[in-house]
PDB file of C-alpha atoms in Angstrom:
ATOM      1  CA  UNK A   1      -0.033   0.108  -0.052  1.00 45.00           C
ATOM      2  CA  UNK A   2       1.331   3.500  -0.995  1.00 45.00           C
ATOM      3  CA  UNK A   3       1.945   5.792   1.961  1.00 46.00           C
ATOM      4  CA  UNK A   4       0.637   9.173   1.764  1.00 46.00           C
ATOM      5  CA  UNK A   5       3.161  11.833   2.914  1.00 47.00           C
ATOM      6  CA  UNK A   6       1.819  14.100   5.662  1.00 44.00           C
ATOM      7  CA  UNK A   7       1.447  17.614   4.773  1.00 48.00           C
ATOM      8  CA  UNK A   8       3.043  20.307   7.237  1.00 53.00           C
ATOM      9  CA  UNK A   9       0.653  21.573   9.852  1.00 47.00           C
ATOM     10  CA  UNK A  10       1.075  25.098   8.741  1.00 49.00           C
ATOM     11  CA  UNK A  11      -0.285  24.173   5.140  1.00 50.00           C
ATOM     12  CA  UNK A  12      -3.053  22.112   6.581  1.00 48.00           C
ATOM     13  CA  UNK A  13      -4.172  25.143   8.680  1.00 49.00           C
ATOM     14  CA  UNK A  14      -4.337  27.223   5.582  1.00 51.00           C
ATOM     15  CA  UNK A  15      -6.265  24.437   3.648  1.00 54.00           C
ATOM     16  CA  UNK A  16      -8.575  23.855   6.656  1.00 50.00           C
ATOM     17  CA  UNK A  17     -11.625  25.777   5.317  1.00 51.00           C
ATOM     18  CA  UNK A  18     -11.501  23.857   2.061  1.00 53.00           C
ATOM     19  CA  UNK A  19     -10.978  20.293   3.259  1.00 52.00           C
ATOM     20  CA  UNK A  20     -13.502  18.178   5.043  1.00 51.00           C
ATOM     21  CA  UNK A  21     -12.910  17.716   8.794  1.00 48.00           C
ATOM     22  CA  UNK A  22     -12.283  14.038   8.694  1.00 47.00           C
ATOM     23  CA  UNK A  23      -9.058  14.662   6.552  1.00 48.00           C
ATOM     24  CA  UNK A  24      -7.577  16.993   8.764  1.00 46.00           C
ATOM     25  CA  UNK A  25      -5.505  15.877  12.162  1.00 51.00           C
ATOM     26  CA  UNK A  26      -7.024  17.379  15.444  1.00 47.00           C
ATOM     27  CA  UNK A  27      -3.519  19.359  15.798  1.00 45.00           C
ATOM     28  CA  UNK A  28      -4.212  21.228  12.370  1.00 44.00           C
ATOM     29  CA  UNK A  29      -7.749  22.026  12.936  1.00 43.00           C
ATOM     30  CA  UNK A  30      -6.827  23.566  16.428  1.00 43.00           C
ATOM     31  CA  UNK A  31      -4.016  25.605  14.752  1.00 45.00           C
ATOM     32  CA  UNK A  32      -6.613  26.734  11.928  1.00 44.00           C
ATOM     33  CA  UNK A  33      -9.019  28.267  14.847  1.00 46.00           C
ATOM     34  CA  UNK A  34      -5.955  29.653  16.781  1.00 45.00           C
ATOM     35  CA  UNK A  35      -6.170  33.287  15.479  1.00 48.00           C
ATOM     36  CA  UNK A  36      -9.578  33.927  16.897  1.00 48.00           C
ATOM     37  CA  UNK A  37      -8.732  32.163  20.209  1.00 48.00           C
ATOM     38  CA  UNK A  38      -5.528  34.050  20.595  1.00 53.00           C
ATOM     39  CA  UNK A  39      -7.323  37.237  19.918  1.00 54.00           C
ATOM     40  CA  UNK A  40      -9.619  36.710  22.988  1.00 57.00           C
ATOM     41  CA  UNK A  41      -6.468  36.394  25.238  1.00 65.00           C
ATOM     42  CA  UNK A  42      -4.677  39.487  23.895  1.00 80.00           C
ATOM     43  CA  UNK A  43      -4.024  42.565  26.103  1.00 83.00           C
ATOM     44  CA  UNK A  44      -6.570  45.388  25.272  1.00 85.00           C
ATOM     45  CA  UNK A  45      -4.698  48.338  26.931  1.00 91.00           C
ATOM     46  CA  UNK A  46      -5.046  51.610  25.083  1.00 91.00           C
ATOM     47  CA  UNK A  47      -4.254  55.374  25.365  1.00 92.00           C
ATOM     48  CA  UNK A  48      -7.191  57.679  26.281  1.00 92.00           C
ATOM     49  CA  UNK A  49      -7.355  61.286  24.955  1.00 91.00           C
ATOM     50  CA  UNK A  50     -10.001  63.684  26.192  1.00 90.00           C
ATOM     51  CA  UNK A  51     -10.964  66.355  23.706  1.00 84.00           C
ATOM     52  CA  UNK A  52     -14.287  66.762  25.125  1.00 80.00           C
ATOM     53  CA  UNK A  53     -13.782  70.180  26.438  1.00 82.00           C
ATOM     54  CA  UNK A  54     -14.623  69.077  30.042  1.00 85.00           C
ATOM     55  CA  UNK A  55     -13.134  67.181  32.735  1.00 92.00           C
ATOM     56  CA  UNK A  56     -13.771  63.326  32.830  1.00 93.00           C
ATOM     57  CA  UNK A  57     -14.276  62.554  36.370  1.00 93.00           C
ATOM     58  CA  UNK A  58     -14.430  58.734  36.335  1.00 93.00           C
ATOM     59  CA  UNK A  59     -13.618  56.255  33.725  1.00 94.00           C
ATOM     60  CA  UNK A  60     -14.815  52.409  33.879  1.00 92.00           C
ATOM     61  CA  UNK A  61     -13.369  50.128  31.314  1.00 91.00           C
ATOM     62  CA  UNK A  62     -13.943  46.377  30.923  1.00 90.00           C
ATOM     63  CA  UNK A  63     -13.662  43.425  28.580  1.00 89.00           C
ATOM     64  CA  UNK A  64     -16.950  43.056  26.668  1.00 84.00           C
ATOM     65  CA  UNK A  65     -17.586  39.661  28.316  1.00 79.00           C
ATOM     66  CA  UNK A  66     -17.317  41.071  31.934  1.00 81.00           C
ATOM     67  CA  UNK A  67     -20.706  41.900  33.370  1.00 77.00           C
ATOM     68  CA  UNK A  68     -19.235  44.607  36.007  1.00 84.00           C
ATOM     69  CA  UNK A  69     -17.870  47.823  35.228  1.00 85.00           C
ATOM     70  CA  UNK A  70     -15.240  47.378  37.967  1.00 87.00           C
ATOM     71  CA  UNK A  71     -13.208  50.310  39.572  1.00 91.00           C
ATOM     72  CA  UNK A  72     -12.529  53.782  38.527  1.00 93.00           C
ATOM     73  CA  UNK A  73      -9.538  53.960  36.309  1.00 92.00           C
ATOM     74  CA  UNK A  74      -8.923  57.618  37.151  1.00 92.00           C
ATOM     75  CA  UNK A  75      -7.280  59.257  40.015  1.00 87.00           C
ATOM     76  CA  UNK A  76      -9.050  61.748  42.244  1.00 89.00           C
ATOM     77  CA  UNK A  77      -8.058  64.633  39.731  1.00 91.00           C
ATOM     78  CA  UNK A  78      -9.782  62.830  36.823  1.00 94.00           C
ATOM     79  CA  UNK A  79      -8.457  63.623  33.227  1.00 95.00           C
ATOM     80  CA  UNK A  80      -8.542  67.209  32.298  1.00 94.00           C
ATOM     81  CA  UNK A  81      -9.672  68.365  28.624  1.00 90.00           C
ATOM     82  CA  UNK A  82      -6.847  67.936  26.594  1.00 91.00           C
ATOM     83  CA  UNK A  83      -5.179  65.229  28.738  1.00 93.00           C
ATOM     84  CA  UNK A  84      -3.859  61.660  27.816  1.00 93.00           C
ATOM     85  CA  UNK A  85      -3.627  58.674  29.987  1.00 93.00           C
ATOM     86  CA  UNK A  86      -2.487  55.090  29.369  1.00 94.00           C
ATOM     87  CA  UNK A  87      -5.220  52.750  30.523  1.00 92.00           C
ATOM     88  CA  UNK A  88      -3.960  49.233  31.387  1.00 91.00           C
ATOM     89  CA  UNK A  89      -6.353  46.304  30.745  1.00 89.00           C
ATOM     90  CA  UNK A  90      -6.241  42.630  32.129  1.00 85.00           C
ATOM     91  CA  UNK A  91      -3.268  41.006  30.162  1.00 85.00           C
ATOM     92  CA  UNK A  92      -5.730  38.319  29.021  1.00 80.00           C
ATOM     93  CA  UNK A  93      -8.721  40.290  28.794  1.00 81.00           C
ATOM     94  CA  UNK A  94      -9.255  40.379  24.924  1.00 86.00           C
ATOM     95  CA  UNK A  95      -9.547  43.315  22.494  1.00 86.00           C
ATOM     96  CA  UNK A  96     -13.226  43.990  22.821  1.00 87.00           C
ATOM     97  CA  UNK A  97     -13.698  46.789  25.359  1.00 88.00           C
ATOM     98  CA  UNK A  98     -16.707  48.546  26.892  1.00 87.00           C
ATOM     99  CA  UNK A  99     -16.238  52.057  28.518  1.00 87.00           C
ATOM    100  CA  UNK A 100     -18.257  54.150  30.805  1.00 85.00           C
ATOM    101  CA  UNK A 101     -17.242  57.780  31.211  1.00 87.00           C
ATOM    102  CA  UNK A 102     -18.546  60.286  33.804  1.00 87.00           C
ATOM    103  CA  UNK A 103     -18.096  63.957  33.119  1.00 84.00           C
ATOM    104  CA  UNK A 104     -17.947  66.970  35.206  1.00 85.00           C
ATOM    105  CA  UNK A 105     -21.379  67.795  36.117  1.00 77.00           C
ATOM    106  CA  UNK A 106     -22.731  64.256  36.268  1.00 75.00           C
ATOM    107  CA  UNK A 107     -23.195  63.787  32.373  1.00 73.00           C
ATOM    108  CA  UNK A 108     -22.596  60.079  31.498  1.00 74.00           C
ATOM    109  CA  UNK A 109     -21.678  58.539  28.238  1.00 76.00           C
ATOM    110  CA  UNK A 110     -20.931  54.789  27.290  1.00 76.00           C
ATOM    111  CA  UNK A 111     -19.350  53.328  24.388  1.00 78.00           C
ATOM    112  CA  UNK A 112     -19.729  49.854  23.646  1.00 77.00           C
ATOM    113  CA  UNK A 113     -17.492  47.007  21.904  1.00 79.00           C
ATOM    114  CA  UNK A 114     -14.603  49.023  20.928  1.00 83.00           C
ATOM    115  CA  UNK A 115     -11.762  47.070  19.386  1.00 85.00           C
ATOM    116  CA  UNK A 116      -8.839  48.458  21.517  1.00 85.00           C
ATOM    117  CA  UNK A 117      -6.255  46.031  19.808  1.00 85.00           C
ATOM    118  CA  UNK A 118      -7.053  47.575  16.284  1.00 81.00           C
ATOM    119  CA  UNK A 119      -6.986  51.224  17.506  1.00 77.00           C
ATOM    120  CA  UNK A 120      -4.756  51.822  20.831  1.00 85.00           C
ATOM    121  CA  UNK A 121      -5.579  55.385  20.641  1.00 86.00           C
ATOM    122  CA  UNK A 122      -9.428  56.234  21.821  1.00 86.00           C
ATOM    123  CA  UNK A 123     -10.386  59.775  21.386  1.00 84.00           C
ATOM    124  CA  UNK A 124     -13.240  61.146  23.479  1.00 83.00           C
ATOM    125  CA  UNK A 125     -15.001  64.064  21.618  1.00 74.00           C
ATOM    126  CA  UNK A 126     -17.764  66.453  23.081  1.00 62.00           C
ATOM    127  CA  UNK A 127     -20.481  64.168  24.599  1.00 60.00           C
ATOM    128  CA  UNK A 128     -23.243  66.994  24.592  1.00 56.00           C
ATOM    129  CA  UNK A 129     -23.825  70.363  23.236  1.00 56.00           C
ATOM    130  CA  UNK A 130     -23.307  73.342  25.388  1.00 46.00           C
ATOM    131  CA  UNK A 131     -22.822  76.169  22.892  1.00 40.00           C
ATOM    132  CA  UNK A 132     -24.930  78.374  20.887  1.00 38.00           C
ATOM    133  CA  UNK A 133     -24.797  81.525  18.714  1.00 37.00           C
ATOM    134  CA  UNK A 134     -22.777  84.442  20.123  1.00 38.00           C
ATOM    135  CA  UNK A 135     -24.185  87.951  20.122  1.00 37.00           C
ATOM    136  CA  UNK A 136     -22.164  90.585  18.655  1.00 38.00           C
ATOM    137  CA  UNK A 137     -21.826  94.309  19.617  1.00 38.00           C
ATOM    138  CA  UNK A 138     -24.861  95.004  17.457  1.00 41.00           C
ATOM    139  CA  UNK A 139     -27.040  92.134  18.984  1.00 41.00           C
ATOM    140  CA  UNK A 140     -27.581  88.695  18.101  1.00 42.00           C
ATOM    141  CA  UNK A 141     -25.390  87.166  15.316  1.00 44.00           C
ATOM    142  CA  UNK A 142     -27.133  87.110  11.877  1.00 48.00           C
ATOM    143  CA  UNK A 143     -28.120  83.674  10.680  1.00 56.00           C
ATOM    144  CA  UNK A 144     -27.624  82.845   7.034  1.00 71.00           C
ATOM    145  CA  UNK A 145     -30.695  80.936   5.413  1.00 83.00           C
ATOM    146  CA  UNK A 146     -30.385  78.260   2.532  1.00 89.00           C
ATOM    147  CA  UNK A 147     -30.269  74.701   1.908  1.00 93.00           C
ATOM    148  CA  UNK A 148     -27.704  72.964   4.216  1.00 94.00           C
ATOM    149  CA  UNK A 149     -27.954  69.431   2.803  1.00 95.00           C
ATOM    150  CA  UNK A 150     -24.643  68.021   1.755  1.00 96.00           C
ATOM    151  CA  UNK A 151     -22.770  64.711   0.763  1.00 95.00           C
ATOM    152  CA  UNK A 152     -21.021  63.009   3.521  1.00 96.00           C
ATOM    153  CA  UNK A 153     -17.804  61.358   2.279  1.00 96.00           C
ATOM    154  CA  UNK A 154     -15.676  58.742   4.013  1.00 95.00           C
ATOM    155  CA  UNK A 155     -11.859  59.104   3.246  1.00 92.00           C
ATOM    156  CA  UNK A 156     -11.090  57.150   6.212  1.00 90.00           C
ATOM    157  CA  UNK A 157     -10.084  53.502   6.819  1.00 92.00           C
ATOM    158  CA  UNK A 158     -12.939  52.878   8.995  1.00 93.00           C
ATOM    159  CA  UNK A 159     -16.605  52.979   8.485  1.00 95.00           C
ATOM    160  CA  UNK A 160     -18.566  55.987   9.902  1.00 95.00           C
ATOM    161  CA  UNK A 161     -20.936  54.777  12.419  1.00 94.00           C
ATOM    162  CA  UNK A 162     -23.008  57.921  13.300  1.00 93.00           C
ATOM    163  CA  UNK A 163     -23.359  61.409  12.166  1.00 94.00           C
ATOM    164  CA  UNK A 164     -25.018  64.256  14.176  1.00 93.00           C
ATOM    165  CA  UNK A 165     -25.776  67.537  12.547  1.00 93.00           C
ATOM    166  CA  UNK A 166     -27.380  70.326  14.343  1.00 91.00           C
ATOM    167  CA  UNK A 167     -27.816  74.158  14.078  1.00 91.00           C
ATOM    168  CA  UNK A 168     -25.150  75.903  16.021  1.00 86.00           C
ATOM    169  CA  UNK A 169     -28.097  77.637  17.758  1.00 83.00           C
ATOM    170  CA  UNK A 170     -29.169  74.431  18.969  1.00 81.00           C
ATOM    171  CA  UNK A 171     -27.886  72.972  22.700  1.00 75.00           C
ATOM    172  CA  UNK A 172     -28.545  69.440  21.651  1.00 80.00           C
ATOM    173  CA  UNK A 173     -27.018  67.211  18.940  1.00 85.00           C
ATOM    174  CA  UNK A 174     -30.250  65.483  18.304  1.00 85.00           C
ATOM    175  CA  UNK A 175     -30.654  62.391  16.385  1.00 89.00           C
ATOM    176  CA  UNK A 176     -27.988  60.003  14.588  1.00 91.00           C
ATOM    177  CA  UNK A 177     -28.701  61.134  10.968  1.00 93.00           C
ATOM    178  CA  UNK A 178     -27.299  57.737   9.714  1.00 94.00           C
ATOM    179  CA  UNK A 179     -29.941  55.725  11.552  1.00 90.00           C
ATOM    180  CA  UNK A 180     -29.261  52.049  10.946  1.00 90.00           C
ATOM    181  CA  UNK A 181     -26.943  52.890   7.925  1.00 94.00           C
ATOM    182  CA  UNK A 182     -23.224  53.305   7.943  1.00 95.00           C
ATOM    183  CA  UNK A 183     -20.767  54.943   5.557  1.00 96.00           C
ATOM    184  CA  UNK A 184     -17.933  52.528   4.500  1.00 96.00           C
ATOM    185  CA  UNK A 185     -14.390  53.588   3.687  1.00 95.00           C
ATOM    186  CA  UNK A 186     -14.507  55.317   0.219  1.00 95.00           C
ATOM    187  CA  UNK A 187     -18.129  55.696   0.475  1.00 96.00           C
ATOM    188  CA  UNK A 188     -20.557  58.645   0.431  1.00 95.00           C
ATOM    189  CA  UNK A 189     -24.199  59.498   1.571  1.00 96.00           C
ATOM    190  CA  UNK A 190     -26.405  62.474   1.090  1.00 95.00           C
ATOM    191  CA  UNK A 191     -27.498  64.251   4.349  1.00 96.00           C
ATOM    192  CA  UNK A 192     -30.775  65.650   3.969  1.00 94.00           C
ATOM    193  CA  UNK A 193     -31.362  68.783   6.213  1.00 94.00           C
ATOM    194  CA  UNK A 194     -34.431  71.113   6.395  1.00 92.00           C
ATOM    195  CA  UNK A 195     -33.931  74.353   4.635  1.00 91.00           C
ATOM    196  CA  UNK A 196     -33.225  77.320   6.749  1.00 90.00           C
ATOM    197  CA  UNK A 197     -30.236  77.971   8.877  1.00 90.00           C
ATOM    198  CA  UNK A 198     -26.811  77.360   7.193  1.00 93.00           C
ATOM    199  CA  UNK A 199     -24.681  77.436  10.190  1.00 92.00           C
ATOM    200  CA  UNK A 200     -24.344  73.851  11.569  1.00 92.00           C
ATOM    201  CA  UNK A 201     -22.163  71.927  13.738  1.00 89.00           C
ATOM    202  CA  UNK A 202     -21.099  68.199  13.004  1.00 91.00           C
ATOM    203  CA  UNK A 203     -20.116  65.158  14.986  1.00 89.00           C
ATOM    204  CA  UNK A 204     -19.004  61.843  13.610  1.00 91.00           C
ATOM    205  CA  UNK A 205     -18.398  58.706  15.275  1.00 90.00           C
ATOM    206  CA  UNK A 206     -16.134  55.975  13.657  1.00 89.00           C
ATOM    207  CA  UNK A 207     -16.741  52.325  13.870  1.00 90.00           C
ATOM    208  CA  UNK A 208     -13.996  52.118  16.531  1.00 86.00           C
ATOM    209  CA  UNK A 209     -15.590  54.743  18.743  1.00 83.00           C
ATOM    210  CA  UNK A 210     -13.458  57.476  17.853  1.00 82.00           C
ATOM    211  CA  UNK A 211     -15.252  60.899  17.340  1.00 83.00           C
ATOM    212  CA  UNK A 212     -14.695  63.902  15.381  1.00 84.00           C
ATOM    213  CA  UNK A 213     -16.330  67.209  15.634  1.00 84.00           C
ATOM    214  CA  UNK A 214     -16.613  70.362  13.330  1.00 86.00           C
ATOM    215  CA  UNK A 215     -18.221  73.648  14.483  1.00 82.00           C
ATOM    216  CA  UNK A 216     -19.615  76.806  12.861  1.00 84.00           C
ATOM    217  CA  UNK A 217     -19.860  75.305   9.284  1.00 88.00           C
ATOM    218  CA  UNK A 218     -21.585  77.124   6.758  1.00 92.00           C
ATOM    219  CA  UNK A 219     -23.213  74.118   4.822  1.00 94.00           C
ATOM    220  CA  UNK A 220     -25.063  76.360   2.368  1.00 93.00           C
ATOM    221  CA  UNK A 221     -21.654  77.053   0.744  1.00 90.00           C
ATOM    222  CA  UNK A 222     -20.610  73.390   0.178  1.00 88.00           C
ATOM    223  CA  UNK A 223     -21.898  70.459  -1.532  1.00 90.00           C
ATOM    224  CA  UNK A 224     -19.801  67.839   0.324  1.00 92.00           C
ATOM    225  CA  UNK A 225     -17.553  67.259   3.449  1.00 92.00           C
ATOM    226  CA  UNK A 226     -15.199  64.480   3.900  1.00 92.00           C
ATOM    227  CA  UNK A 227     -13.878  62.956   6.918  1.00 90.00           C
ATOM    228  CA  UNK A 228     -10.657  60.836   7.447  1.00 86.00           C
TER     229      UNK A 228
END
């Protein structure tokens, strides 16, 4: 009887999705599934940057499979606006992390299922609107009128998960304009806004939880805006 030479385990692991389980040794099958398993054992530590414009008093960070938030990871002084801090996670806690932030004044924000192995820098933007149009020496600022609708262009490497657009005169971000949709890398989406005020503030949230804001935009003077 002719003997078949055994293929190297590394090659068998690559062929695992194409071959029946019966022709693969158990060691090769284990190796084929190893990347996902190893990912669950990675260290999800990350760097936190506070660009919210306000003090973060408390931060809770826990692996997604953990049911409890655990201890506050900030000291008594919290994390000031513009500050950065390295957050150490359990050495085998995995990449998927949930965050709960408590800001000065009691405002709370939660961010779920952030892949902190994919992006080690987590940037916290403004959690809630606090501004408005500023009055000048001659009274309230004039408000330009027109059609503020525009095309949102994703020039980044990750999907845009959320978009908030509200007039600068508003104290609330309002609803997520994308709803259940996302804008993939290289994609674009038309954002329909009611005719009227042109001055808008925008906030986008990427798939990894990073947020970016642009304030005081005259959307009536542009047809598209790109984020990266």
